[in-house]
PDB file of C-alpha atoms in Angstrom:
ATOM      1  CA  UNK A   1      57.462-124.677-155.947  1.00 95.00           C
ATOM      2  CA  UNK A   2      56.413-126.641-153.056  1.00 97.00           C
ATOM      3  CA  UNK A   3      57.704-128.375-149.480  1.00 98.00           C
ATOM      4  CA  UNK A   4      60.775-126.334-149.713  1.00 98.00           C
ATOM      5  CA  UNK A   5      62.648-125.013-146.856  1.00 98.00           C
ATOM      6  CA  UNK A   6      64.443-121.925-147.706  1.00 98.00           C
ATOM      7  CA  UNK A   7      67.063-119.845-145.009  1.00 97.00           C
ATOM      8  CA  UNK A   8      70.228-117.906-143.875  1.00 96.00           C
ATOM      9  CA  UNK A   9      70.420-116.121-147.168  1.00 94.00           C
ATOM     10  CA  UNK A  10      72.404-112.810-146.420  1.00 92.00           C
ATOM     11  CA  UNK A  11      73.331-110.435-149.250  1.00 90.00           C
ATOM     12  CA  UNK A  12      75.282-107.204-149.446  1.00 89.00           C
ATOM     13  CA  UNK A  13      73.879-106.417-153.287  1.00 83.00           C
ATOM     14  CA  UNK A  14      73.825-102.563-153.841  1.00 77.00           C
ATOM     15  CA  UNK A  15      70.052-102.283-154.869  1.00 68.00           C
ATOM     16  CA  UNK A  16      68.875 -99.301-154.490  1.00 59.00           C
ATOM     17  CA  UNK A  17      64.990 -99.384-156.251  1.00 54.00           C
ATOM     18  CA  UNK A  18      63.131-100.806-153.580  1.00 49.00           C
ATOM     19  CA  UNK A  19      60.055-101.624-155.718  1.00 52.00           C
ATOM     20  CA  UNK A  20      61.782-103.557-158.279  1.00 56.00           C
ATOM     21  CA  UNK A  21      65.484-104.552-157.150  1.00 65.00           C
ATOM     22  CA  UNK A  22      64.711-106.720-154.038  1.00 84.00           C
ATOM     23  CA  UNK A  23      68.666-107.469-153.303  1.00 88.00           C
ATOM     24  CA  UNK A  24      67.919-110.783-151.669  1.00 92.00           C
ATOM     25  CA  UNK A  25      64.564-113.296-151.755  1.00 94.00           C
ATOM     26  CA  UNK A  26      63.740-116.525-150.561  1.00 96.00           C
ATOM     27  CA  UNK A  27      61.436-117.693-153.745  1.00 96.00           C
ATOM     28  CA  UNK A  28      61.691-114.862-156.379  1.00 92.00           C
ATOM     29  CA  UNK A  29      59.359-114.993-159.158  1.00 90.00           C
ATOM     30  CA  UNK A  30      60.436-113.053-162.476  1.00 84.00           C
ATOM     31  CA  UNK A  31      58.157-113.826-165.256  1.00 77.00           C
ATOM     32  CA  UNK A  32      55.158-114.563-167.061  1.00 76.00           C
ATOM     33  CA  UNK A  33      53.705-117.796-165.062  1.00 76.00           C
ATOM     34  CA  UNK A  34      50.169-119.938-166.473  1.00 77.00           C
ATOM     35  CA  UNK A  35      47.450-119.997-163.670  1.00 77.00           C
ATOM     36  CA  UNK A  36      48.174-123.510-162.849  1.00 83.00           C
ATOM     37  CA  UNK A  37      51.451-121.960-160.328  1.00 90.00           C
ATOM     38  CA  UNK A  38      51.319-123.390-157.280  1.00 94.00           C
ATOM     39  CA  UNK A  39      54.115-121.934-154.628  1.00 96.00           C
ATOM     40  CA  UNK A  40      52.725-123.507-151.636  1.00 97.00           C
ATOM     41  CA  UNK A  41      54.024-125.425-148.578  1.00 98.00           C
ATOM     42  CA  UNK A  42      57.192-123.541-148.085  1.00 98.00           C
ATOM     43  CA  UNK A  43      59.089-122.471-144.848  1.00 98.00           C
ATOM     44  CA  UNK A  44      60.994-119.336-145.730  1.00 98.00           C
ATOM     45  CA  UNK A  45      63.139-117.971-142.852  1.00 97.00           C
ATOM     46  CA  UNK A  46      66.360-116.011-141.842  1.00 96.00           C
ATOM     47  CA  UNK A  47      66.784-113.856-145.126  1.00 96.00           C
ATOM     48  CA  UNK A  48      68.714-111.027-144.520  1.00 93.00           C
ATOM     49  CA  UNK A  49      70.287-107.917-146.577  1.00 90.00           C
ATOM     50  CA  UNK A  50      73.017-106.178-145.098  1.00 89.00           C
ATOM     51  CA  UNK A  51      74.015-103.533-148.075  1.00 85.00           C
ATOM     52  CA  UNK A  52      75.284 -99.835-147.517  1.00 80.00           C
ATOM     53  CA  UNK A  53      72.242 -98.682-149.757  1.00 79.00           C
ATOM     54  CA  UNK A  54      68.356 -98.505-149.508  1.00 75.00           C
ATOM     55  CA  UNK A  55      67.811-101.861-150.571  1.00 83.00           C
ATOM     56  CA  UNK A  56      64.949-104.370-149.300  1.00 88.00           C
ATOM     57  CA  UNK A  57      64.813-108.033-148.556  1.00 92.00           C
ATOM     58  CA  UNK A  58      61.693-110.557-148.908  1.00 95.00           C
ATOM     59  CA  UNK A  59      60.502-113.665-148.341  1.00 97.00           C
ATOM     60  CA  UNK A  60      58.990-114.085-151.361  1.00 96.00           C
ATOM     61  CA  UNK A  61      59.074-111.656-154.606  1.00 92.00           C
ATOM     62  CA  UNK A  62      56.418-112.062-157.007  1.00 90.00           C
ATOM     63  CA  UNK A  63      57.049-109.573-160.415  1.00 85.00           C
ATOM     64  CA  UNK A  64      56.997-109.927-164.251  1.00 80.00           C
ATOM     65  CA  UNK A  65      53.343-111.084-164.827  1.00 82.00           C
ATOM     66  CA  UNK A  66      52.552-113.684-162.220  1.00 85.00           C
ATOM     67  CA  UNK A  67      49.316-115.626-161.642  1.00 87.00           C
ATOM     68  CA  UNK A  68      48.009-118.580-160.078  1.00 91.00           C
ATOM     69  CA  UNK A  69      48.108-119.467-155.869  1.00 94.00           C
ATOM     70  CA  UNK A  70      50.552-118.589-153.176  1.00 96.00           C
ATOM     71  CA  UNK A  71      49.334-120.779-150.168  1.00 98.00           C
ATOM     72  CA  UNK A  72      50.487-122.218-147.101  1.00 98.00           C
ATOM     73  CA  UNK A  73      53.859-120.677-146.600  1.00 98.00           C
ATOM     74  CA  UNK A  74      55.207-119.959-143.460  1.00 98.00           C
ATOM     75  CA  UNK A  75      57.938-116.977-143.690  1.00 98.00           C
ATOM     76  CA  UNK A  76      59.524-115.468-139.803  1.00 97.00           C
ATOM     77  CA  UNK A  77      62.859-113.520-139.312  1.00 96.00           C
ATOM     78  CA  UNK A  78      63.404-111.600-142.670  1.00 96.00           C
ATOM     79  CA  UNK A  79      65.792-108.848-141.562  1.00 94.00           C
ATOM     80  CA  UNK A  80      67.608-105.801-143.039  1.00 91.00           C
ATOM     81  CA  UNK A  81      70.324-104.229-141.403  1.00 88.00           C
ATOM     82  CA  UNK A  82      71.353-101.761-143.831  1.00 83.00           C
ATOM     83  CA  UNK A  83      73.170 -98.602-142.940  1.00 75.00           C
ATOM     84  CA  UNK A  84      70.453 -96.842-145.009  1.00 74.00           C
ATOM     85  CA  UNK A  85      68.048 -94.574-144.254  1.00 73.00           C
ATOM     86  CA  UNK A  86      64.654 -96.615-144.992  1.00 82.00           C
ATOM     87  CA  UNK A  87      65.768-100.467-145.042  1.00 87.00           C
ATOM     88  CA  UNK A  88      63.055-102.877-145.773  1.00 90.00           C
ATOM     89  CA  UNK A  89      62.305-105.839-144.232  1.00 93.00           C
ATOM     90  CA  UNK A  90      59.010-107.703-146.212  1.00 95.00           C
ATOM     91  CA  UNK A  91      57.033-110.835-145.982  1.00 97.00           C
ATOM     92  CA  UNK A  92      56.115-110.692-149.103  1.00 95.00           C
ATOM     93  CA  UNK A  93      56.534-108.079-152.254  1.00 92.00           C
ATOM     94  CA  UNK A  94      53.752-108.027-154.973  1.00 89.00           C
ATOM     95  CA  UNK A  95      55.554-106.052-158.367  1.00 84.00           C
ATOM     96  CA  UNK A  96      53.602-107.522-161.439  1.00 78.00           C
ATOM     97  CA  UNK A  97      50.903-110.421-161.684  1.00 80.00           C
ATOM     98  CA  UNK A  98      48.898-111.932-164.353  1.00 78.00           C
ATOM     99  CA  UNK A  99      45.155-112.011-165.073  1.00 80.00           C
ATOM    100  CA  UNK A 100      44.995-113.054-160.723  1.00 86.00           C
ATOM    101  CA  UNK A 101      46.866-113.948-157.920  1.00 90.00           C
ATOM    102  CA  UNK A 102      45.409-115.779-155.172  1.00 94.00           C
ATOM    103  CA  UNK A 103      47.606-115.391-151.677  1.00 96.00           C
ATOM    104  CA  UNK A 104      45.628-117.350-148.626  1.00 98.00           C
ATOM    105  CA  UNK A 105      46.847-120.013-145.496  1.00 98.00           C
ATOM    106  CA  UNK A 106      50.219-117.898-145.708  1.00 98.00           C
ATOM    107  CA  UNK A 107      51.509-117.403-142.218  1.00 98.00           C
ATOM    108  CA  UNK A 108      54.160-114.408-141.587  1.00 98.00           C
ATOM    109  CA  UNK A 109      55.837-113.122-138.789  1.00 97.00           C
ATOM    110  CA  UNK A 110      58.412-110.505-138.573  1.00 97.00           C
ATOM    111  CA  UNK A 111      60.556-108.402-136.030  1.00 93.00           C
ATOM    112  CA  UNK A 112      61.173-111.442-134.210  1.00 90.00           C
ATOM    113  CA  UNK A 113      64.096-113.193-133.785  1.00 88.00           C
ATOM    114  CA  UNK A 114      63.621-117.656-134.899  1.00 86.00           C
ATOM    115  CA  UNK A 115      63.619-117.972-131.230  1.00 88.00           C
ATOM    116  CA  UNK A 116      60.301-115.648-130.218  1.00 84.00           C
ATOM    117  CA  UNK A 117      63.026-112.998-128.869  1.00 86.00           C
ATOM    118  CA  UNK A 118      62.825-109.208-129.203  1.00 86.00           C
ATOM    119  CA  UNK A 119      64.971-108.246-133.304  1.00 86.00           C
ATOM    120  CA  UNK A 120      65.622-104.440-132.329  1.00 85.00           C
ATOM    121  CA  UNK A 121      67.026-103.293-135.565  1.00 87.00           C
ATOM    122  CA  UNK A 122      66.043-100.078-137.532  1.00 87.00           C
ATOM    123  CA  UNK A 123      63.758-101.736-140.537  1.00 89.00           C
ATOM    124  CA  UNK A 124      60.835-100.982-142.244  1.00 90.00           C
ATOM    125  CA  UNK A 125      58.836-104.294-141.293  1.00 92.00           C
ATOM    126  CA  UNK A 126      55.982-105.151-144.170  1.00 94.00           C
ATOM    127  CA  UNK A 127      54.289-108.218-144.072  1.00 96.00           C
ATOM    128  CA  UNK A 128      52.805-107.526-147.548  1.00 95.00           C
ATOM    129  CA  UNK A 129      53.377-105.448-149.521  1.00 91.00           C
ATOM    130  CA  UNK A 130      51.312-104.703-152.520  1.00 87.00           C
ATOM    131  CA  UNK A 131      53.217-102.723-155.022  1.00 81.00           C
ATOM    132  CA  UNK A 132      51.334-103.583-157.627  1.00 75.00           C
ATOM    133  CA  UNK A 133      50.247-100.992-160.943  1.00 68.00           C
ATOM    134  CA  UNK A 134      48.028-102.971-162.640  1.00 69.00           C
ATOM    135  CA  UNK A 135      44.456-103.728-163.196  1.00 70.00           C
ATOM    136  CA  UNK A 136      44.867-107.665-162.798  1.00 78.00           C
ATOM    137  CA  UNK A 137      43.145-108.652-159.494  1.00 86.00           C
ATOM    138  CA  UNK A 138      44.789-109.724-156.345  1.00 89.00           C
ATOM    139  CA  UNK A 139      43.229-111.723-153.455  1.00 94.00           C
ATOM    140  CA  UNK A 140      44.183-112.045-149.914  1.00 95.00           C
ATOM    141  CA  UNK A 141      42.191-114.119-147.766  1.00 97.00           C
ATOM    142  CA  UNK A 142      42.993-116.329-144.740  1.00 98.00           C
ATOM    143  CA  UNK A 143      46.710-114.950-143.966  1.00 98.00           C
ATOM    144  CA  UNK A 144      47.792-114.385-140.474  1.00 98.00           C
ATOM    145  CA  UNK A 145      50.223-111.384-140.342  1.00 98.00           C
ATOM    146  CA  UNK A 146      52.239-110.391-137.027  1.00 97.00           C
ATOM    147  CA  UNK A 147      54.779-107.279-137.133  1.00 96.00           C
ATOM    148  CA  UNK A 148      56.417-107.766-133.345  1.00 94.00           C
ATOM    149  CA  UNK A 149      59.220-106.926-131.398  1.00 91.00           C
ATOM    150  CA  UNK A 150      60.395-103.664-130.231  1.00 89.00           C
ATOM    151  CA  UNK A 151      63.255-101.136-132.360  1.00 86.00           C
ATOM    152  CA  UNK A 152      66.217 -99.909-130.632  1.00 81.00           C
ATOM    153  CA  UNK A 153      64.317 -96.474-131.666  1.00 77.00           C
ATOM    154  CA  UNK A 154      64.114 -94.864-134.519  1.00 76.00           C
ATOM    155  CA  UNK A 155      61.035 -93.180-136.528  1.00 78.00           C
ATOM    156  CA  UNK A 156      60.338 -95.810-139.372  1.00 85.00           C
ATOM    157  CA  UNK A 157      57.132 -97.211-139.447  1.00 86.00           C
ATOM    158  CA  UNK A 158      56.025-100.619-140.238  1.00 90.00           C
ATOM    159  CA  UNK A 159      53.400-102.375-141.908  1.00 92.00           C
ATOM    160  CA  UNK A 160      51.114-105.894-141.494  1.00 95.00           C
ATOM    161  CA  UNK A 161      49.861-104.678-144.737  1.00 94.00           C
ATOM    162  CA  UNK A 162      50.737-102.126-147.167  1.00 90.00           C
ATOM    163  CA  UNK A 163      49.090-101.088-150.608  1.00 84.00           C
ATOM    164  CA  UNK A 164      51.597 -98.271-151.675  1.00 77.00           C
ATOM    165  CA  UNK A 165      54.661 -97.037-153.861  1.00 68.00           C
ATOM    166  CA  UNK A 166      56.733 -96.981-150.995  1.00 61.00           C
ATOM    167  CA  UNK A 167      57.489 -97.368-147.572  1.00 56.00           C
ATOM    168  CA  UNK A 168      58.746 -94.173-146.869  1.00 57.00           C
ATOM    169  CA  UNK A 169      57.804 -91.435-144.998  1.00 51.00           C
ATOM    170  CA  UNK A 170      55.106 -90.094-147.691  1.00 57.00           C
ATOM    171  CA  UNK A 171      52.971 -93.257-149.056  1.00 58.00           C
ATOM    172  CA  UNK A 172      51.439 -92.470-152.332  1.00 58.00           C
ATOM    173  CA  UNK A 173      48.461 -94.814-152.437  1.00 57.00           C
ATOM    174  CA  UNK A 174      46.953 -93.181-155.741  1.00 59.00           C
ATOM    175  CA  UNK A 175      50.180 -94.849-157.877  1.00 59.00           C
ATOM    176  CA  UNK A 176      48.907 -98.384-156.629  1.00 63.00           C
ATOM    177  CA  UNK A 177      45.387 -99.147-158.336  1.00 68.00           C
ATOM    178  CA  UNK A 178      45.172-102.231-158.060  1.00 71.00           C
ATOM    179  CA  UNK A 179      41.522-104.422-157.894  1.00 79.00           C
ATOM    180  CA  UNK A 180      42.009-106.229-154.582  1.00 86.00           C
ATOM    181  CA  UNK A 181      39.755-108.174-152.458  1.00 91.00           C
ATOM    182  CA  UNK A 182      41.012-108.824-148.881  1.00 93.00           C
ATOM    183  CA  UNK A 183      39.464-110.290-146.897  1.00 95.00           C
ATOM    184  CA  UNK A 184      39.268-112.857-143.653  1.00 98.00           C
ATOM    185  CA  UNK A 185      42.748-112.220-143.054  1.00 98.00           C
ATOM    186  CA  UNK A 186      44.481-111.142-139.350  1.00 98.00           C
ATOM    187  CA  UNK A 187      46.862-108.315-139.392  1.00 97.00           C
ATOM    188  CA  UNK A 188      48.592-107.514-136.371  1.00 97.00           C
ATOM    189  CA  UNK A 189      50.992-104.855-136.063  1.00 95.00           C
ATOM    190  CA  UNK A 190      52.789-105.247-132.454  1.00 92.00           C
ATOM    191  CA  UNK A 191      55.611-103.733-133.239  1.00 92.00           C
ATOM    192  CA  UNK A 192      56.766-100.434-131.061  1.00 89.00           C
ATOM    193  CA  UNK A 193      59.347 -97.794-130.753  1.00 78.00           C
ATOM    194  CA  UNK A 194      60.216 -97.466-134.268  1.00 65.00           C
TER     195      UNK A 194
END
């Protein structure tokens, strides 16, 4: 999956399992893959859910046993603006992998509108988010992460990086064991008043 340019998806899908039942993705990844997957080159952008129900929306959704190299994306403006109490607003979801997944030269920016201006919506902003119970190994090296913009207010947090169940008020850490080597990446997290 390569040189793609993926955006204005907006779904109203009642999902309400954040972890598995992403109600809208740009690339969504669902199965078994060999390590030869490449997903690279892609500009992902404008992806937004706007159910009733807890529900979260991603640029990119990798579950059901995938492996091989996520590179040189580009994903900005994924957006939630669910009613719900803890909408979610990711980069990029990890569920399942293979034997490895390699995720570098990805660039992600969120809480932004396209056009650099202030997105003040009520979201929890994730740039990625590992969510990942397995004992296959997951690099991250080389990405450039940027949570920005300012919420209307609000007490949800956000994330450049999460390794956790769930982005909710109480993140349980011990359910994610994961092996994961990160490493040379920059995670900022800008983002205020939320």
């Amino acid at each position: 999956i390569q040189n793609n340019t993926i955006y204005s998806l907006t779904s109203t899908a009642q999902q309400a399992n954040v972890s598995d039942n992403v109600a809208v993705a740009g690339i969504r990844i669902n199965a078994a893959t060999g390590a030869g997957l490449q997903v690279r080159g892609n500009t992902i952008h404008t992806i937004q859910s706007a159910a009733t129900t807890s529900t979260t929306s991603a640029g990119i959704l990798l579950t059901g046993g995938v492996q091989g190299h996520i590179r040189d994306n580009r994903i900005y403006n994924i957006r939630n603006t669910s009613a719900s109490a803890q909408p979610v607003a990711a980069g990029v979801v990890v569920r399942s992998i293979g034997t490895a997944l390699y995720f570098y030269n990805n660039r992600i920016s969120l809480g932004l509108e396209t056009n650099g201006t202030n997105n003040t919506e009520q979201a929890i902003y994730t740039g990625v988010w590992n969510n990942l119970h397995d004992t296959d190994n997951l690099f991250l090296a080389f990405n450039s992460v940027h949570i920005g913009g300012q919420a209307s207010g609000g007490m949800l947090k956000t994330y450049a990086f999460l390794q956790g169940d769930n982005p909710s008020a109480t993140i349980d850490v011990t359910l994610v064991n994961t092996p994961l080597q990160v490493y040379n990446n920059i995670f900022q997290n800008a983002r205020t008043n939320g």
